[in-house]
Amino acid sequence: MPTADARIEKLIKDNGRLAHYTTAEAALSIIESKSIWLRNAMGMSDFSEVRYGFNQLSGYFQDEAKRNRFSTTFDGIDANIVQRAIQLFDQWWGHIQTNTFMTCFSEHGSSEDQYGRLSMWRAFGKNIAGVAIVIRCPEKYSALPLKAMLRPVIYMDRPDWLDHELQKVVANVNSNHAYLETLDPSQVVVALYQMLHLTAVTLKHQGFHEEREWRLCYFPMHSKSDHVLEETRTISGIPQVIHKVVFENKPAQLITKIELPELLDRVIIGPSQYALSTAQALSKALKEAKVENPDSKIFISDIPIRG
């Protein structure tokens, strides 16, 4: 999808950063274990949002005129390429709903370096200590064997957004038609399926745009990694399967530049009466994780939260 690809390229070019807003307890666990959990979308508030993307795609391709306009672009490559991709997507949709694992980040701006973002702190409430773990954007292709995809959430800021976006795809296909004709048609079908799949799990209502969300997505049913660990954990009293990405370089397996000292930019502790004790605990954990000058990485937000 052109808009998502442009966002990714911009994040890399600008040396962008992403913040993972979580509880202080979870932040300590991430640092101590040098890993982050990817949870099933069914167990997260994001589950309804995955359906939102599916509904937008379904509505688009149920419109015969729009579907035909998109499909004819692929004429000359092979018969029924778009129809085959849609059928593949429909076949996998049940698995996509139940086997999409993700963790969420928020695009982090320099104006938020000291205090974080008020709306994100409010989500935790006054009596829970929140923490933002801010990481530098990983290098492109530095960890392909993890098979986890970092993608921006796209907020549909106009009713015809999807039609407008798919017309960009049409233009790109037309510009590269000669090359696409040299490929095995099944490759084009799979590429279209992946486009539909990633769009379904990263489209979101414009009302959430302030979150500036990115998602690290993992789909073990059809793209399992030997380097992502599957475990059963109990979260808020609910037993569930999680998948764990470990911040460990494995150069022989082409996994590099993902260890905590390389990724970590800063840790921001949200407004809380427990901020100082949280800072002390996180500083100790960062030191044990071999992060240099850990105290210089920790910032305490003093944004007042009413309520």
GROMACS .gro file of N, CA and C in nm, residues 80-241:
model
  486
   80ASN      N    1  -0.794  -1.372  -1.383
   80ASN     CA    2  -0.857  -1.370  -1.250
   80ASN      C    3  -0.759  -1.355  -1.133
   81ILE      N    4  -0.654  -1.276  -1.153
   81ILE     CA    5  -0.555  -1.261  -1.046
   81ILE      C    6  -0.617  -1.200  -0.921
   82VAL      N    7  -0.693  -1.092  -0.937
   82VAL     CA    8  -0.753  -1.026  -0.821
   82VAL      C    9  -0.855  -1.118  -0.755
   83GLN      N   10  -0.936  -1.186  -0.835
   83GLN     CA   11  -1.035  -1.277  -0.779
   83GLN      C   12  -0.967  -1.387  -0.697
   84ARG      N   13  -0.856  -1.439  -0.746
   84ARG     CA   14  -0.783  -1.544  -0.674
   84ARG      C   15  -0.725  -1.490  -0.543
   85ALA      N   16  -0.676  -1.367  -0.545
   85ALA     CA   17  -0.621  -1.306  -0.423
   85ALA      C   18  -0.731  -1.285  -0.320
   86ILE      N   19  -0.848  -1.240  -0.367
   86ILE     CA   20  -0.961  -1.219  -0.276
   86ILE      C   21  -1.009  -1.352  -0.217
   87GLN      N   22  -1.014  -1.455  -0.299
   87GLN     CA   23  -1.054  -1.587  -0.250
   87GLN      C   24  -0.956  -1.637  -0.144
   88LEU      N   25  -0.827  -1.616  -0.169
   88LEU     CA   26  -0.725  -1.656  -0.073
   88LEU      C   27  -0.742  -1.580   0.058
   89PHE      N   28  -0.770  -1.450   0.047
   89PHE     CA   29  -0.792  -1.368   0.165
   89PHE      C   30  -0.916  -1.416   0.241
   90ASP      N   31  -1.023  -1.444   0.170
   90ASP     CA   32  -1.147  -1.491   0.235
   90ASP      C   33  -1.122  -1.626   0.306
   91GLN      N   34  -1.044  -1.714   0.243
   91GLN     CA   35  -1.015  -1.844   0.303
   91GLN      C   36  -0.935  -1.829   0.433
   92TRP      N   37  -0.848  -1.729   0.435
   92TRP     CA   38  -0.760  -1.711   0.551
   92TRP      C   39  -0.819  -1.619   0.656
   93TRP      N   40  -0.931  -1.553   0.626
   93TRP     CA   41  -0.980  -1.450   0.717
   93TRP      C   42  -1.009  -1.505   0.857
   94GLY      N   43  -1.065  -1.625   0.865
   94GLY     CA   44  -1.090  -1.684   0.996
   94GLY      C   45  -0.961  -1.698   1.076
   95HIS      N   46  -0.853  -1.740   1.009
   95HIS     CA   47  -0.725  -1.755   1.076
   95HIS      C   48  -0.664  -1.618   1.109
   96ILE      N   49  -0.685  -1.521   1.020
   96ILE     CA   50  -0.633  -1.387   1.046
   96ILE      C   51  -0.693  -1.331   1.174
   97GLN      N   52  -0.824  -1.354   1.192
   97GLN     CA   53  -0.892  -1.303   1.312
   97GLN      C   54  -0.839  -1.366   1.439
   98THR      N   55  -0.812  -1.497   1.434
   98THR     CA   56  -0.776  -1.568   1.556
   98THR      C   57  -0.626  -1.588   1.574
   99ASN      N   58  -0.546  -1.556   1.471
   99ASN     CA   59  -0.403  -1.580   1.479
   99ASN      C   60  -0.320  -1.460   1.433
  100THR      N   61  -0.371  -1.341   1.461
  100THR     CA   62  -0.293  -1.219   1.443
  100THR      C   63  -0.239  -1.177   1.578
  101PHE      N   64  -0.108  -1.172   1.590
  101PHE     CA   65  -0.043  -1.133   1.715
  101PHE      C   66   0.029  -1.000   1.692
  102MET      N   67   0.017  -0.910   1.790
  102MET     CA   68   0.075  -0.778   1.768
  102MET      C   69   0.108  -0.710   1.899
  103THR      N   70   0.194  -0.612   1.887
  103THR     CA   71   0.214  -0.516   1.995
  103THR      C   72   0.215  -0.378   1.931
  104CYS      N   73   0.179  -0.278   2.009
  104CYS     CA   74   0.153  -0.146   1.952
  104CYS      C   75   0.253  -0.042   2.001
  105PHE      N   76   0.286   0.049   1.911
  105PHE     CA   77   0.375   0.161   1.938
  105PHE      C   78   0.306   0.289   1.895
  106SER      N   79   0.363   0.400   1.935
  106SER     CA   80   0.314   0.530   1.892
  106SER      C   81   0.431   0.609   1.837
  107GLU      N   82   0.411   0.673   1.723
  107GLU     CA   83   0.518   0.754   1.666
  107GLU      C   84   0.554   0.865   1.765
  108HIS      N   85   0.683   0.879   1.791
  108HIS     CA   86   0.730   0.968   1.898
  108HIS      C   87   0.798   1.090   1.839
  109GLY      N   88   0.752   1.210   1.881
  109GLY     CA   89   0.811   1.334   1.833
  109GLY      C   90   0.904   1.396   1.935
  110SER      N   91   0.995   1.483   1.889
  110SER     CA   92   1.092   1.545   1.979
  110SER      C   93   1.025   1.629   2.086
  111SER      N   94   0.906   1.684   2.057
  111SER     CA   95   0.835   1.766   2.157
  111SER      C   96   0.785   1.682   2.274
  112GLU      N   97   0.787   1.550   2.258
  112GLU     CA   98   0.739   1.459   2.364
  112GLU      C   99   0.853   1.398   2.445
  113ASP      N  100   0.977   1.440   2.417
  113ASP     CA  101   1.093   1.377   2.481
  113ASP      C  102   1.091   1.386   2.633
  114GLN      N  103   1.044   1.497   2.687
  114GLN     CA  104   1.047   1.517   2.832
  114GLN      C  105   0.923   1.463   2.902
  115TYR      N  106   0.808   1.472   2.836
  115TYR     CA  107   0.682   1.449   2.906
  115TYR      C  108   0.597   1.336   2.849
  116GLY      N  109   0.628   1.288   2.731
  116GLY     CA  110   0.538   1.191   2.668
  116GLY      C  111   0.412   1.260   2.617
  117ARG      N  112   0.305   1.182   2.600
  117ARG     CA  113   0.182   1.236   2.544
  117ARG      C  114   0.068   1.223   2.645
  118LEU      N  115   0.004   1.334   2.674
  118LEU     CA  116  -0.099   1.337   2.778
  118LEU      C  117  -0.209   1.236   2.753
  119SER      N  118  -0.257   1.226   2.629
  119SER     CA  119  -0.368   1.135   2.601
  119SER      C  120  -0.331   0.990   2.629
  120MET      N  121  -0.204   0.956   2.609
  120MET     CA  122  -0.160   0.819   2.636
  120MET      C  123  -0.151   0.793   2.786
  121TRP      N  124  -0.105   0.892   2.863
  121TRP     CA  125  -0.100   0.874   3.008
  121TRP      C  126  -0.240   0.862   3.066
  122ARG      N  127  -0.334   0.940   3.011
  122ARG     CA  128  -0.471   0.934   3.062
  122ARG      C  129  -0.532   0.795   3.046
  123ALA      N  130  -0.486   0.722   2.947
  123ALA     CA  131  -0.543   0.589   2.922
  123ALA      C  132  -0.515   0.493   3.037
  124PHE      N  133  -0.411   0.522   3.116
  124PHE     CA  134  -0.377   0.433   3.228
  124PHE      C  135  -0.455   0.467   3.354
  125GLY      N  136  -0.502   0.592   3.364
  125GLY     CA  137  -0.570   0.633   3.486
  125GLY      C  138  -0.470   0.684   3.590
  126LYS      N  139  -0.522   0.746   3.695
  126LYS     CA  140  -0.437   0.814   3.793
  126LYS      C  141  -0.362   0.718   3.884
  127ASN      N  142  -0.415   0.600   3.907
  127ASN     CA  143  -0.357   0.512   4.008
  127ASN      C  144  -0.264   0.406   3.951
  128ILE      N  145  -0.236   0.412   3.822
  128ILE     CA  146  -0.147   0.315   3.759
  128ILE      C  147  -0.026   0.390   3.703
  129ALA      N  148   0.093   0.343   3.735
  129ALA     CA  149   0.215   0.406   3.684
  129ALA      C  150   0.237   0.361   3.540
  130GLY      N  151   0.233   0.456   3.449
  130GLY     CA  152   0.258   0.427   3.308
  130GLY      C  153   0.402   0.459   3.271
  131VAL      N  154   0.453   0.389   3.170
  131VAL     CA  155   0.589   0.410   3.121
  131VAL      C  156   0.588   0.405   2.969
  132ALA      N  157   0.664   0.493   2.907
  132ALA     CA  158   0.684   0.489   2.762
  132ALA      C  159   0.828   0.447   2.735
  133ILE      N  160   0.846   0.334   2.669
  133ILE     CA  161   0.978   0.289   2.626
  133ILE      C  162   0.996   0.338   2.483
  134VAL      N  163   1.088   0.430   2.463
  134VAL     CA  164   1.108   0.492   2.333
  134VAL      C  165   1.227   0.425   2.264
  135ILE      N  166   1.202   0.371   2.145
  135ILE     CA  167   1.308   0.303   2.072
  135ILE      C  168   1.338   0.374   1.941
  136ARG      N  169   1.460   0.358   1.896
  136ARG     CA  170   1.499   0.407   1.764
  136ARG      C  171   1.444   0.311   1.660
  137CYS      N  172   1.417   0.362   1.542
  137CYS     CA  173   1.367   0.276   1.435
  137CYS      C  174   1.473   0.173   1.399
  138PRO      N  175   1.440   0.046   1.399
  138PRO     CA  176   1.537  -0.055   1.359
  138PRO      C  177   1.582  -0.034   1.214
  139GLU      N  178   1.702  -0.077   1.183
  139GLU     CA  179   1.749  -0.065   1.045
  139GLU      C  180   1.665  -0.153   0.955
  140LYS      N  181   1.645  -0.105   0.833
  140LYS     CA  182   1.565  -0.180   0.736
  140LYS      C  183   1.630  -0.316   0.707
  141TYR      N  184   1.549  -0.419   0.707
  141TYR     CA  185   1.592  -0.556   0.678
  141TYR      C  186   1.691  -0.611   0.780
  142SER      N  187   1.699  -0.552   0.901
  142SER     CA  188   1.797  -0.598   0.998
  142SER      C  189   1.752  -0.725   1.071
  143ALA      N  190   1.624  -0.760   1.061
  143ALA     CA  191   1.576  -0.876   1.136
  143ALA      C  192   1.468  -0.951   1.058
  144LEU      N  193   1.488  -0.970   0.930
  144LEU     CA  194   1.387  -1.038   0.847
  144LEU      C  195   1.349  -1.177   0.898
  145PRO      N  196   1.445  -1.256   0.953
  145PRO     CA  197   1.406  -1.392   0.997
  145PRO      C  198   1.303  -1.393   1.110
  146LEU      N  199   1.282  -1.280   1.178
  146LEU     CA  200   1.177  -1.277   1.280
  146LEU      C  201   1.038  -1.285   1.218
  147LYS      N  202   1.026  -1.246   1.091
  147LYS     CA  203   0.899  -1.250   1.018
  147LYS      C  204   0.790  -1.169   1.087
  148ALA      N  205   0.830  -1.068   1.161
  148ALA     CA  206   0.737  -0.975   1.224
  148ALA      C  207   0.743  -0.844   1.148
  149MET      N  208   0.629  -0.791   1.110
  149MET     CA  209   0.624  -0.674   1.023
  149MET      C  210   0.585  -0.550   1.101
  150LEU      N  211   0.667  -0.448   1.093
  150LEU     CA  212   0.637  -0.320   1.156
  150LEU      C  213   0.567  -0.233   1.053
  151ARG      N  214   0.441  -0.199   1.082
  151ARG     CA  215   0.360  -0.124   0.986
  151ARG      C  216   0.288  -0.009   1.054
  152PRO      N  217   0.274   0.103   0.984
  152PRO     CA  218   0.197   0.214   1.041
  152PRO      C  219   0.048   0.186   1.032
  153VAL      N  220  -0.026   0.229   1.131
  153VAL     CA  221  -0.171   0.227   1.122
  153VAL      C  222  -0.213   0.344   1.032
  154ILE      N  223  -0.304   0.317   0.941
  154ILE     CA  224  -0.354   0.419   0.849
  154ILE      C  225  -0.493   0.462   0.894
  155TYR      N  226  -0.509   0.590   0.918
  155TYR     CA  227  -0.638   0.643   0.962
  155TYR      C  228  -0.714   0.697   0.841
  156MET      N  229  -0.832   0.644   0.819
  156MET     CA  230  -0.910   0.681   0.700
  156MET      C  231  -0.972   0.819   0.721
  157ASP      N  232  -0.904   0.921   0.670
  157ASP     CA  233  -0.944   1.059   0.698
  157ASP      C  234  -1.042   1.115   0.595
  158ARG      N  235  -1.091   1.028   0.505
  158ARG     CA  236  -1.192   1.071   0.407
  158ARG      C  237  -1.270   0.948   0.363
  159PRO      N  238  -1.397   0.964   0.327
  159PRO     CA  239  -1.481   0.848   0.292
  159PRO      C  240  -1.428   0.768   0.174
  160ASP      N  241  -1.360   0.836   0.080
  160ASP     CA  242  -1.312   0.766  -0.039
  160ASP      C  243  -1.164   0.730  -0.028
  161TRP      N  244  -1.112   0.724   0.096
  161TRP     CA  245  -0.969   0.701   0.113
  161TRP      C  246  -0.924   0.572   0.048
  162LEU      N  247  -0.997   0.462   0.071
  162LEU     CA  248  -0.955   0.332   0.019
  162LEU      C  249  -0.957   0.331  -0.133
  163ASP      N  250  -1.059   0.391  -0.193
  163ASP     CA  251  -1.065   0.399  -0.339
  163ASP      C  252  -0.946   0.480  -0.392
  164HIS      N  253  -0.917   0.590  -0.327
  164HIS     CA  254  -0.805   0.675  -0.367
  164HIS      C  255  -0.673   0.598  -0.355
  165GLU      N  256  -0.658   0.522  -0.248
  165GLU     CA  257  -0.533   0.447  -0.226
  165GLU      C  258  -0.517   0.336  -0.330
  166LEU      N  259  -0.625   0.264  -0.358
  166LEU     CA  260  -0.615   0.155  -0.454
  166LEU      C  261  -0.594   0.206  -0.596
  167GLN      N  262  -0.635   0.329  -0.623
  167GLN     CA  263  -0.602   0.388  -0.754
  167GLN      C  264  -0.453   0.416  -0.767
  168LYS      N  265  -0.387   0.443  -0.654
  168LYS     CA  266  -0.240   0.455  -0.656
  168LYS      C  267  -0.177   0.320  -0.690
  169VAL      N  268  -0.236   0.214  -0.635
  169VAL     CA  269  -0.187   0.079  -0.667
  169VAL      C  270  -0.204   0.052  -0.816
  170VAL      N  271  -0.320   0.089  -0.868
  170VAL     CA  272  -0.346   0.072  -1.012
  170VAL      C  273  -0.240   0.145  -1.094
  171ALA      N  274  -0.210   0.267  -1.056
  171ALA     CA  275  -0.110   0.346  -1.130
  171ALA      C  276   0.027   0.278  -1.123
  172ASN      N  277   0.061   0.226  -1.008
  172ASN     CA  278   0.191   0.157  -0.993
  172ASN      C  279   0.196   0.031  -1.077
  173VAL      N  280   0.087  -0.043  -1.080
  173VAL     CA  281   0.082  -0.165  -1.161
  173VAL      C  282   0.096  -0.131  -1.309
  174ASN      N  283   0.023  -0.029  -1.354
  174ASN     CA  284   0.032   0.011  -1.494
  174ASN      C  285   0.173   0.054  -1.532
  175SER      N  286   0.242   0.121  -1.439
  175SER     CA  287   0.378   0.167  -1.467
  175SER      C  288   0.478   0.053  -1.473
  176ASN      N  289   0.442  -0.060  -1.410
  176ASN     CA  290   0.536  -0.172  -1.402
  176ASN      C  291   0.479  -0.300  -1.464
  177HIS      N  292   0.386  -0.280  -1.556
  177HIS     CA  293   0.315  -0.395  -1.614
  177HIS      C  294   0.410  -0.491  -1.685
  178ALA      N  295   0.505  -0.436  -1.759
  178ALA     CA  296   0.598  -0.521  -1.834
  178ALA      C  297   0.678  -0.612  -1.741
  179TYR      N  298   0.721  -0.555  -1.627
  179TYR     CA  299   0.795  -0.636  -1.531
  179TYR      C  300   0.705  -0.742  -1.468
  180LEU      N  301   0.584  -0.704  -1.430
  180LEU     CA  302   0.493  -0.799  -1.365
  180LEU      C  303   0.461  -0.917  -1.455
  181GLU      N  304   0.459  -0.894  -1.586
  181GLU     CA  305   0.431  -1.002  -1.680
  181GLU      C  306   0.541  -1.107  -1.682
  182THR      N  307   0.660  -1.072  -1.634
  182THR     CA  308   0.771  -1.169  -1.633
  182THR      C  309   0.766  -1.260  -1.509
  183LEU      N  310   0.680  -1.227  -1.413
  183LEU     CA  311   0.673  -1.304  -1.289
  183LEU      C  312   0.579  -1.423  -1.302
  184ASP      N  313   0.600  -1.522  -1.218
  184ASP     CA  314   0.502  -1.628  -1.203
  184ASP      C  315   0.375  -1.563  -1.150
  185PRO      N  316   0.261  -1.581  -1.213
  185PRO     CA  317   0.137  -1.516  -1.168
  185PRO      C  318   0.104  -1.543  -1.021
  186SER      N  319   0.145  -1.661  -0.971
  186SER     CA  320   0.116  -1.692  -0.831
  186SER      C  321   0.186  -1.593  -0.738
  187GLN      N  322   0.301  -1.539  -0.780
  187GLN     CA  323   0.370  -1.440  -0.699
  187GLN      C  324   0.286  -1.312  -0.687
  188VAL      N  325   0.222  -1.275  -0.797
  188VAL     CA  326   0.139  -1.155  -0.796
  188VAL      C  327   0.016  -1.178  -0.708
  189VAL      N  328  -0.041  -1.297  -0.716
  189VAL     CA  329  -0.156  -1.331  -0.632
  189VAL      C  330  -0.119  -1.320  -0.484
  190VAL      N  331  -0.005  -1.377  -0.447
  190VAL     CA  332   0.039  -1.373  -0.307
  190VAL      C  333   0.066  -1.229  -0.264
  191ALA      N  334   0.128  -1.149  -0.352
  191ALA     CA  335   0.155  -1.009  -0.317
  191ALA      C  336   0.025  -0.933  -0.293
  192LEU      N  337  -0.076  -0.958  -0.375
  192LEU     CA  338  -0.205  -0.894  -0.357
  192LEU      C  339  -0.272  -0.940  -0.227
  193TYR      N  340  -0.262  -1.070  -0.201
  193TYR     CA  341  -0.316  -1.122  -0.076
  193TYR      C  342  -0.250  -1.053   0.044
  194GLN      N  343  -0.117  -1.041   0.041
  194GLN     CA  344  -0.047  -0.977   0.152
  194GLN      C  345  -0.089  -0.832   0.167
  195MET      N  346  -0.113  -0.765   0.055
  195MET     CA  347  -0.160  -0.627   0.060
  195MET      C  348  -0.295  -0.619   0.131
  196LEU      N  349  -0.386  -0.709   0.095
  196LEU     CA  350  -0.519  -0.711   0.158
  196LEU      C  351  -0.507  -0.744   0.307
  197HIS      N  352  -0.424  -0.842   0.338
  197HIS     CA  353  -0.406  -0.887   0.476
  197HIS      C  354  -0.354  -0.773   0.564
  198LEU      N  355  -0.244  -0.710   0.521
  198LEU     CA  356  -0.184  -0.603   0.601
  198LEU      C  357  -0.276  -0.482   0.611
  199THR      N  358  -0.351  -0.456   0.505
  199THR     CA  359  -0.446  -0.345   0.510
  199THR      C  360  -0.556  -0.372   0.613
  200ALA      N  361  -0.604  -0.495   0.616
  200ALA     CA  362  -0.712  -0.530   0.709
  200ALA      C  363  -0.670  -0.510   0.854
  201VAL      N  364  -0.544  -0.537   0.886
  201VAL     CA  365  -0.502  -0.530   1.027
  201VAL      C  366  -0.439  -0.395   1.063
  202THR      N  367  -0.435  -0.301   0.967
  202THR     CA  368  -0.374  -0.171   0.999
  202THR      C  369  -0.461  -0.052   0.959
  203LEU      N  370  -0.583  -0.074   0.915
  203LEU     CA  371  -0.676   0.037   0.891
  203LEU      C  372  -0.749   0.070   1.020
  204LYS      N  373  -0.770   0.199   1.044
  204LYS     CA  374  -0.834   0.239   1.169
  204LYS      C  375  -0.916   0.365   1.145
  205HIS      N  376  -1.016   0.384   1.226
  205HIS     CA  377  -1.104   0.500   1.215
  205HIS      C  378  -1.025   0.628   1.244
  206GLN      N  379  -1.057   0.733   1.171
  206GLN     CA  380  -0.988   0.861   1.186
  206GLN      C  381  -0.995   0.916   1.328
  207GLY      N  382  -1.096   0.877   1.402
  207GLY     CA  383  -1.113   0.928   1.538
  207GLY      C  384  -0.998   0.891   1.631
  208PHE      N  385  -0.916   0.793   1.592
  208PHE     CA  386  -0.803   0.750   1.675
  208PHE      C  387  -0.670   0.811   1.629
  209HIS      N  388  -0.674   0.908   1.539
  209HIS     CA  389  -0.551   0.953   1.472
  209HIS      C  390  -0.447   1.007   1.569
  210GLU      N  391  -0.491   1.059   1.686
  210GLU     CA  392  -0.395   1.117   1.781
  210GLU      C  393  -0.296   1.014   1.834
  211GLU      N  394  -0.334   0.887   1.829
  211GLU     CA  395  -0.245   0.782   1.878
  211GLU      C  396  -0.121   0.766   1.792
  212ARG      N  397  -0.129   0.801   1.663
  212ARG     CA  398  -0.017   0.787   1.569
  212ARG      C  399   0.045   0.646   1.582
  213GLU      N  400  -0.039   0.549   1.572
  213GLU     CA  401  -0.002   0.412   1.607
  213GLU      C  402   0.074   0.340   1.497
  214TRP      N  403   0.167   0.255   1.540
  214TRP     CA  404   0.232   0.156   1.455
  214TRP      C  405   0.211   0.020   1.521
  215ARG      N  406   0.211  -0.085   1.439
  215ARG     CA  407   0.190  -0.219   1.492
  215ARG      C  408   0.300  -0.313   1.444
  216LEU      N  409   0.353  -0.388   1.539
  216LEU     CA  410   0.443  -0.498   1.504
  216LEU      C  411   0.356  -0.623   1.497
  217CYS      N  412   0.338  -0.673   1.375
  217CYS     CA  413   0.241  -0.781   1.349
  217CYS      C  414   0.313  -0.911   1.317
  218TYR      N  415   0.254  -1.019   1.363
  218TYR     CA  416   0.312  -1.152   1.343
  218TYR      C  417   0.198  -1.249   1.315
  219PHE      N  418   0.217  -1.333   1.210
  219PHE     CA  419   0.111  -1.423   1.165
  219PHE      C  420   0.166  -1.566   1.160
  220PRO      N  421   0.173  -1.633   1.275
  220PRO     CA  422   0.240  -1.764   1.281
  220PRO      C  423   0.172  -1.874   1.201
  221MET      N  424   0.043  -1.860   1.169
  221MET     CA  425  -0.025  -1.966   1.095
  221MET      C  426   0.035  -1.986   0.957
  222HIS      N  427   0.082  -1.878   0.893
  222HIS     CA  428   0.138  -1.897   0.758
  222HIS      C  429   0.274  -1.830   0.740
  223SER      N  430   0.332  -1.779   0.848
  223SER     CA  431   0.466  -1.721   0.836
  223SER      C  432   0.534  -1.730   0.973
  224LYS      N  433   0.562  -1.853   1.014
  224LYS     CA  434   0.616  -1.877   1.147
  224LYS      C  435   0.767  -1.861   1.147
  225SER      N  436   0.819  -1.804   1.255
  225SER     CA  437   0.963  -1.785   1.270
  225SER      C  438   1.017  -1.876   1.380
  226ASP      N  439   1.132  -1.934   1.354
  226ASP     CA  440   1.198  -2.015   1.456
  226ASP      C  441   1.256  -1.929   1.568
  227HIS      N  442   1.261  -1.797   1.546
  227HIS     CA  443   1.325  -1.707   1.641
  227HIS      C  444   1.225  -1.631   1.728
  228VAL      N  445   1.097  -1.655   1.708
  228VAL     CA  446   0.992  -1.595   1.790
  228VAL      C  447   0.934  -1.705   1.878
  229LEU      N  448   0.936  -1.684   2.008
  229LEU     CA  449   0.900  -1.789   2.103
  229LEU      C  450   0.751  -1.788   2.135
  230GLU      N  451   0.691  -1.905   2.135
  230GLU     CA  452   0.549  -1.919   2.171
  230GLU      C  453   0.538  -1.966   2.315
  231GLU      N  454   0.459  -1.895   2.395
  231GLU     CA  455   0.442  -1.930   2.535
  231GLU      C  456   0.296  -1.910   2.575
  232THR      N  457   0.256  -1.974   2.684
  232THR     CA  458   0.124  -1.952   2.742
  232THR      C  459   0.141  -1.871   2.870
  233ARG      N  460   0.072  -1.759   2.878
  233ARG     CA  461   0.080  -1.672   2.995
  233ARG      C  462  -0.061  -1.636   3.041
  234THR      N  463  -0.072  -1.598   3.167
  234THR     CA  464  -0.199  -1.548   3.220
  234THR      C  465  -0.187  -1.398   3.237
  235ILE      N  466  -0.274  -1.324   3.168
  235ILE     CA  467  -0.272  -1.178   3.170
  235ILE      C  468  -0.407  -1.130   3.221
  236SER      N  469  -0.405  -1.054   3.330
  236SER     CA  470  -0.528  -1.005   3.393
  236SER      C  471  -0.627  -1.119   3.419
  237GLY      N  472  -0.573  -1.235   3.460
  237GLY     CA  473  -0.657  -1.350   3.494
  237GLY      C  474  -0.699  -1.434   3.375
  238ILE      N  475  -0.657  -1.398   3.253
  238ILE     CA  476  -0.699  -1.470   3.133
  238ILE      C  477  -0.580  -1.547   3.075
  239PRO      N  478  -0.582  -1.681   3.077
  239PRO     CA  479  -0.475  -1.758   3.013
  239PRO      C  480  -0.479  -1.737   2.861
  240GLN      N  481  -0.363  -1.717   2.801
  240GLN     CA  482  -0.358  -1.693   2.657
  240GLN      C  483  -0.220  -1.724   2.601
  241VAL      N  484  -0.217  -1.754   2.473
  241VAL     CA  485  -0.091  -1.777   2.403
  241VAL      C  486  -0.035  -1.642   2.361
   0.00000   0.00000   0.00000
